[in-house]
Structures are given as structure tokens and as C-alpha cells.
mmCIF file of C-alpha atoms in Angstrom:
data_model
loop_
_atom_site.group_PDB
_atom_site.id
_atom_site.type_symbol
_atom_site.label_atom_id
_atom_site.label_comp_id
_atom_site.label_asym_id
_atom_site.label_seq_id
_atom_site.Cartn_x
_atom_site.Cartn_y
_atom_site.Cartn_z
ATOM 1 C CA MET A 1 165.582 155.642 158.179
ATOM 2 C CA ALA A 2 164.681 157.650 155.283
ATOM 3 C CA LEU A 3 167.527 155.873 152.702
ATOM 4 C CA GLU A 4 166.773 152.048 154.056
ATOM 5 C CA HIS A 5 162.702 152.908 153.234
ATOM 6 C CA ALA A 6 163.840 154.271 150.100
ATOM 7 C CA ALA A 7 165.755 150.757 149.265
ATOM 8 C CA ARG A 8 162.775 148.847 150.256
ATOM 9 C CA ALA A 9 160.913 151.047 147.690
ATOM 10 C CA HIS A 10 163.072 150.480 144.835
ATOM 11 C CA GLU A 11 163.098 146.762 145.722
ATOM 12 C CA MET A 12 159.282 146.332 145.231
ATOM 13 C CA GLU A 13 159.657 148.181 141.514
ATOM 14 C CA THR A 14 159.840 146.843 138.579
ATOM 15 C CA SER A 15 162.060 147.406 135.173
ATOM 16 C CA THR A 16 159.098 150.192 134.419
ATOM 17 C CA GLY A 17 159.595 152.008 137.509
ATOM 18 C CA LEU A 18 155.991 150.484 138.329
ATOM 19 C CA ASP A 19 155.289 148.987 141.940
ATOM 20 C CA ASN A 20 155.325 145.201 141.822
ATOM 21 C CA ARG A 21 152.187 145.309 144.046
ATOM 22 C CA LYS A 22 150.642 147.313 141.595
ATOM 23 C CA LEU A 23 151.746 145.241 138.823
ATOM 24 C CA PHE A 24 150.590 142.488 140.291
ATOM 25 C CA MET A 25 146.781 144.207 140.874
ATOM 26 C CA TRP A 26 146.762 144.964 137.451
ATOM 27 C CA LEU A 27 147.473 141.947 136.113
ATOM 28 C CA PHE A 28 144.826 140.098 138.576
ATOM 29 C CA LEU A 29 142.159 142.665 136.940
ATOM 30 C CA ALA A 30 143.195 141.764 133.451
ATOM 31 C CA SER A 31 142.324 138.034 134.740
ATOM 32 C CA ASP A 32 139.359 139.148 136.339
ATOM 33 C CA CYS A 33 138.046 141.103 132.906
ATOM 34 C CA LEU A 34 138.648 137.848 131.021
ATOM 35 C CA PHE A 35 136.544 135.800 133.946
ATOM 36 C CA PHE A 36 133.734 138.234 133.673
ATOM 37 C CA GLY A 37 133.751 138.233 129.946
ATOM 38 C CA SER A 38 132.992 134.918 129.745
ATOM 39 C CA LEU A 39 130.346 134.580 132.300
ATOM 40 C CA ILE A 40 128.545 137.423 130.835
ATOM 41 C CA ALA A 41 129.134 136.383 127.235
ATOM 42 C CA THR A 42 127.374 132.756 128.661
ATOM 43 C CA TYR A 43 124.351 135.082 130.026
ATOM 44 C CA LEU A 44 123.740 136.819 127.071
ATOM 45 C CA LEU A 45 124.188 133.308 124.885
ATOM 46 C CA TYR A 46 121.269 131.487 127.203
ATOM 47 C CA ARG A 47 119.130 134.872 127.550
ATOM 48 C CA GLY A 48 116.032 134.605 125.712
ATOM 49 C CA ARG A 49 116.230 130.673 125.179
ATOM 50 C CA ASP A 50 114.382 129.450 127.878
ATOM 51 C CA GLN A 51 110.671 130.674 126.071
ATOM 52 C CA ALA A 52 112.535 129.260 123.113
ATOM 53 C CA LEU A 53 112.573 126.234 124.014
ATOM 54 C CA GLY A 54 109.639 126.122 126.048
ATOM 55 C CA MET A 55 110.712 125.887 129.787
ATOM 56 C CA PRO A 56 109.592 126.469 132.904
ATOM 57 C CA GLY A 57 109.784 130.396 134.064
ATOM 58 C CA PRO A 58 110.152 132.806 135.697
ATOM 59 C CA HIS A 59 111.900 134.880 132.959
ATOM 60 C CA PRO A 60 113.849 137.949 133.505
ATOM 61 C CA HIS A 61 110.962 140.921 132.537
ATOM 62 C CA GLU A 62 108.413 139.021 134.974
ATOM 63 C CA ILE A 63 110.900 139.037 138.161
ATOM 64 C CA PHE A 64 113.606 142.050 137.718
ATOM 65 C CA ASP A 65 112.325 145.166 140.263
ATOM 66 C CA ILE A 66 114.362 147.713 137.989
ATOM 67 C CA PRO A 67 113.718 150.558 140.445
ATOM 68 C CA TYR A 68 115.000 148.595 143.453
ATOM 69 C CA THR A 69 118.429 147.243 141.596
ATOM 70 C CA SER A 70 118.791 150.882 140.342
ATOM 71 C CA VAL A 71 118.704 151.908 144.257
ATOM 72 C CA SER A 72 121.201 149.067 144.998
ATOM 73 C CA SER A 73 123.550 150.190 142.081
ATOM 74 C CA PHE A 74 123.512 153.482 142.947
ATOM 75 C CA VAL A 75 124.480 152.679 146.212
ATOM 76 C CA LEU A 76 127.424 150.586 144.818
ATOM 77 C CA LEU A 77 128.768 153.358 142.701
ATOM 78 C CA MET A 78 128.212 156.115 145.355
ATOM 79 C CA SER A 79 130.988 153.540 147.432
ATOM 80 C CA SER A 80 133.615 154.250 144.328
ATOM 81 C CA LEU A 81 133.222 158.442 145.702
ATOM 82 C CA THR A 82 134.057 157.345 149.034
ATOM 83 C CA MET A 83 137.154 155.248 147.906
ATOM 84 C CA VAL A 84 138.627 158.492 146.174
ATOM 85 C CA LEU A 85 138.151 160.046 149.214
ATOM 86 C CA ALA A 86 139.636 157.708 151.136
ATOM 87 C CA LEU A 87 142.705 157.702 148.998
ATOM 88 C CA ALA A 88 143.492 161.657 149.007
ATOM 89 C CA ALA A 89 143.176 161.566 152.699
ATOM 90 C CA ILE A 90 145.781 159.103 153.337
ATOM 91 C CA GLN A 91 148.105 161.072 150.903
ATOM 92 C CA ARG A 92 147.689 164.089 152.239
ATOM 93 C CA GLY A 93 148.451 162.503 155.523
ATOM 94 C CA ASP A 94 145.009 162.273 157.106
ATOM 95 C CA VAL A 95 144.798 158.891 158.820
ATOM 96 C CA ARG A 96 141.313 160.075 160.525
ATOM 97 C CA GLY A 97 139.722 161.058 157.192
ATOM 98 C CA LEU A 98 141.149 157.890 155.643
ATOM 99 C CA ARG A 99 139.482 155.627 158.508
ATOM 100 C CA ILE A 100 136.298 157.898 158.413
ATOM 101 C CA TRP A 101 136.123 157.020 154.601
ATOM 102 C CA LEU A 102 136.949 153.443 154.624
ATOM 103 C CA LEU A 103 134.309 152.662 156.808
ATOM 104 C CA ALA A 104 131.938 154.654 154.730
ATOM 105 C CA THR A 105 132.899 152.387 151.622
ATOM 106 C CA ALA A 106 132.633 149.158 153.414
ATOM 107 C CA THR A 107 129.147 150.347 155.060
ATOM 108 C CA LEU A 108 127.946 151.154 151.161
ATOM 109 C CA GLY A 109 129.385 147.834 149.957
ATOM 110 C CA MET A 110 127.856 145.779 153.095
ATOM 111 C CA THR A 111 124.308 147.379 151.900
ATOM 112 C CA PHE A 112 124.517 146.815 148.287
ATOM 113 C CA LEU A 113 125.580 143.145 149.294
ATOM 114 C CA GLY A 114 122.441 143.356 151.589
ATOM 115 C CA GLY A 115 120.410 144.298 148.774
ATOM 116 C CA GLN A 116 121.594 141.544 146.666
ATOM 117 C CA ALA A 117 120.572 138.613 149.431
ATOM 118 C CA TYR A 118 117.402 140.230 149.477
ATOM 119 C CA GLU A 119 116.556 140.236 145.918
ATOM 120 C CA PHE A 120 117.940 136.524 145.577
ATOM 121 C CA THR A 121 115.580 135.399 148.192
ATOM 122 C CA THR A 122 112.781 137.109 146.710
ATOM 123 C CA PHE A 123 113.580 135.889 143.296
ATOM 124 C CA VAL A 124 113.518 132.219 144.709
ATOM 125 C CA HIS A 125 110.701 132.696 146.934
ATOM 126 C CA GLU A 126 109.084 133.201 143.399
ATOM 127 C CA GLY A 127 110.543 130.201 142.510
ATOM 128 C CA LEU A 128 113.891 131.344 140.291
ATOM 129 C CA THR A 129 116.483 128.979 141.471
ATOM 130 C CA PRO A 130 119.894 128.172 139.658
ATOM 131 C CA SER A 131 118.508 125.098 138.714
ATOM 132 C CA THR A 132 114.800 126.372 137.239
ATOM 133 C CA ASN A 133 116.106 127.119 133.784
ATOM 134 C CA LEU A 134 118.958 128.609 132.014
ATOM 135 C CA PHE A 135 118.539 132.140 132.714
ATOM 136 C CA GLY A 136 118.577 131.060 136.305
ATOM 137 C CA SER A 137 121.577 129.077 136.435
ATOM 138 C CA SER A 138 123.607 131.831 134.305
ATOM 139 C CA PHE A 139 121.823 135.337 136.545
ATOM 140 C CA PHE A 140 122.897 133.045 139.708
ATOM 141 C CA VAL A 141 126.606 132.119 138.823
ATOM 142 C CA LEU A 142 127.463 135.548 137.340
ATOM 143 C CA THR A 143 125.478 137.910 139.857
ATOM 144 C CA GLY A 144 126.331 135.660 142.679
ATOM 145 C CA PHE A 145 130.392 135.894 141.810
ATOM 146 C CA HIS A 146 130.250 139.266 141.810
ATOM 147 C CA GLY A 147 129.220 139.309 144.949
ATOM 148 C CA ALA A 148 131.690 137.359 145.963
ATOM 149 C CA HIS A 149 134.111 139.436 144.867
ATOM 150 C CA VAL A 150 132.161 142.476 146.718
ATOM 151 C CA ALA A 151 133.075 140.808 149.326
ATOM 152 C CA VAL A 152 136.428 140.096 149.199
ATOM 153 C CA GLY A 153 136.629 143.986 149.029
ATOM 154 C CA VAL A 154 134.807 144.833 152.222
ATOM 155 C CA PHE A 155 137.270 142.281 153.668
ATOM 156 C CA ILE A 156 139.984 144.201 152.508
ATOM 157 C CA LEU A 157 138.727 147.597 153.262
ATOM 158 C CA LEU A 158 137.836 146.935 156.952
ATOM 159 C CA SER A 159 141.612 144.826 156.995
ATOM 160 C CA ILE A 160 143.054 148.271 156.380
ATOM 161 C CA PHE A 161 140.539 149.957 158.571
ATOM 162 C CA THR A 162 141.832 147.679 161.206
ATOM 163 C CA MET A 163 145.267 148.609 160.486
ATOM 164 C CA ALA A 164 145.088 152.232 160.497
ATOM 165 C CA SER A 165 143.206 152.154 163.716
ATOM 166 C CA MET A 166 146.517 150.200 164.942
ATOM 167 C CA GLY A 167 148.881 153.074 163.740
ATOM 168 C CA ARG A 168 150.075 150.822 160.897
ATOM 169 C CA ILE A 169 148.783 152.615 158.058
ATOM 170 C CA GLN A 170 150.753 156.008 157.492
ATOM 171 C CA GLN A 171 150.896 158.649 154.537
ATOM 172 C CA LYS A 172 154.070 157.035 153.011
ATOM 173 C CA ASP A 173 151.783 153.625 152.761
ATOM 174 C CA SER A 174 149.506 155.352 150.739
ATOM 175 C CA LEU A 175 149.949 152.432 147.637
ATOM 176 C CA THR A 176 148.125 150.166 149.673
ATOM 177 C CA VAL A 177 144.916 152.336 149.930
ATOM 178 C CA GLU A 178 146.032 153.232 146.287
ATOM 179 C CA ILE A 179 145.747 149.126 145.131
ATOM 180 C CA ALA A 180 142.584 148.649 146.958
ATOM 181 C CA GLY A 181 140.894 151.274 145.542
ATOM 182 C CA LEU A 182 142.055 149.774 142.059
ATOM 183 C CA TYR A 183 139.953 146.745 142.957
ATOM 184 C CA TRP A 184 137.039 148.201 144.658
ATOM 185 C CA HIS A 185 136.516 150.153 141.311
ATOM 186 C CA PHE A 186 137.113 147.528 139.035
ATOM 187 C CA VAL A 187 134.434 145.552 141.159
ATOM 188 C CA ASP A 188 131.983 149.100 140.651
ATOM 189 C CA ILE A 189 132.634 148.922 136.801
ATOM 190 C CA VAL A 190 132.049 145.251 136.430
ATOM 191 C CA TRP A 191 128.535 146.314 138.126
ATOM 192 C CA ILE A 192 127.539 148.651 135.615
ATOM 193 C CA LEU A 193 128.519 146.418 132.881
ATOM 194 C CA ILE A 194 126.125 144.011 134.494
ATOM 195 C CA PHE A 195 123.303 145.979 135.435
ATOM 196 C CA THR A 196 123.194 147.413 132.043
ATOM 197 C CA LEU A 197 123.356 144.068 130.429
ATOM 198 C CA VAL A 198 121.505 141.743 132.925
ATOM 199 C CA TYR A 199 118.900 144.404 133.802
ATOM 200 C CA LEU A 200 118.403 146.729 131.277
ATOM 201 C CA LEU A 201 118.958 145.155 128.017
ATOM 202 C CA PRO A 202 115.185 144.280 126.838
#
């Protein structure tokens, strides 16, 4: 069995010694960097043009609730810590610890999504929709796509949690958790950029 497992592991490696699944995730994240980079660039390009062109509001400084979004951001950032703890748990063979920290990470992610949904609802009530002005369209597209990435991440985490609960994730499968962690940390890093450039930039 050990030799068979080693043979399968060797088949999954590239010529550089990097696991194919891990390489694929890095390539996916690299392409996603370009995707989010274009969305952020578009937002920054249109930011402030509404007022210059006399388009209807509301505008960023009129509706952003920085303290609220800061708390929501803190929640998402804390999920990176719980993700690290989940990976550390499975690497030492602690499946129960893995389940606990995965569930904590997914819960924090869902809390962030709930906060984002509340924020979107508030903005709509205040008159900002994707069709209101350039700011509205670029803001909702950027943050909406990020929210979709968080939702996908939560689904992945809950899937691994379910597999672990069924005994299908063991210490030898820690790479699966590591790859999920790469995706989750990427989502968190992207949010740091969005929060800084969208909410904090004067």
C-alpha cells in the first residue's frame, strides 16, 4: 500500500517536483490576479468621474460606512488564521482539529458574506445600484465578483469538512487542505487591496 501510494504521488508531480494540483492552483491564482487587477483598474479609472461629469449620486464618501466595513474586513482576515490552524491540524494528523478550524473558517467567511449582503442592501436603499452611475457599476462588479470568490471558497471548505467527517481526509491528504488554503488566503489578500483602494483611498 505504501509503495502504491508513493507511485500515485509521483504521478501527480511535475518535472519540477511540484504537485500537479498545486501547480494548477498557482496558475489559476495568477490568472485571477490579472482578472482582479483589471477590475480594480477599471474602478480606479471611473472613480470620481461621476461628479466631474455631473452624474447623479450617491458617491463613495456619501455612503461608505468605514467602521462597519472595517469590522467585516477583520472577520475575513481572521479566517486566514483559522485556515492556517486547520492546515496545521491535519498535517499533524488531528482530523478533529481540522474539522473544527475548517468550520470556523467557513463560518467567518459566511459572516463576511452576510455583512456584504447587508451593505449592498443599504446602498440600494440609499439610491446606489449598478446602473446609477459609473461608480455604482464598477463598485458592484468588483465587490460582487470578490463575494462570489468567497462563496466558492466557503463551498470548498464545507466540502472538505464533510469529507473529513466521513473519514475521507487523513494526514496523507493534507495537500488537499493546503491547496484550499492557498485559494482562501488569495481571496483575503485581494480583499485587503479592495478595502484599501475602494474604501480608504481619498
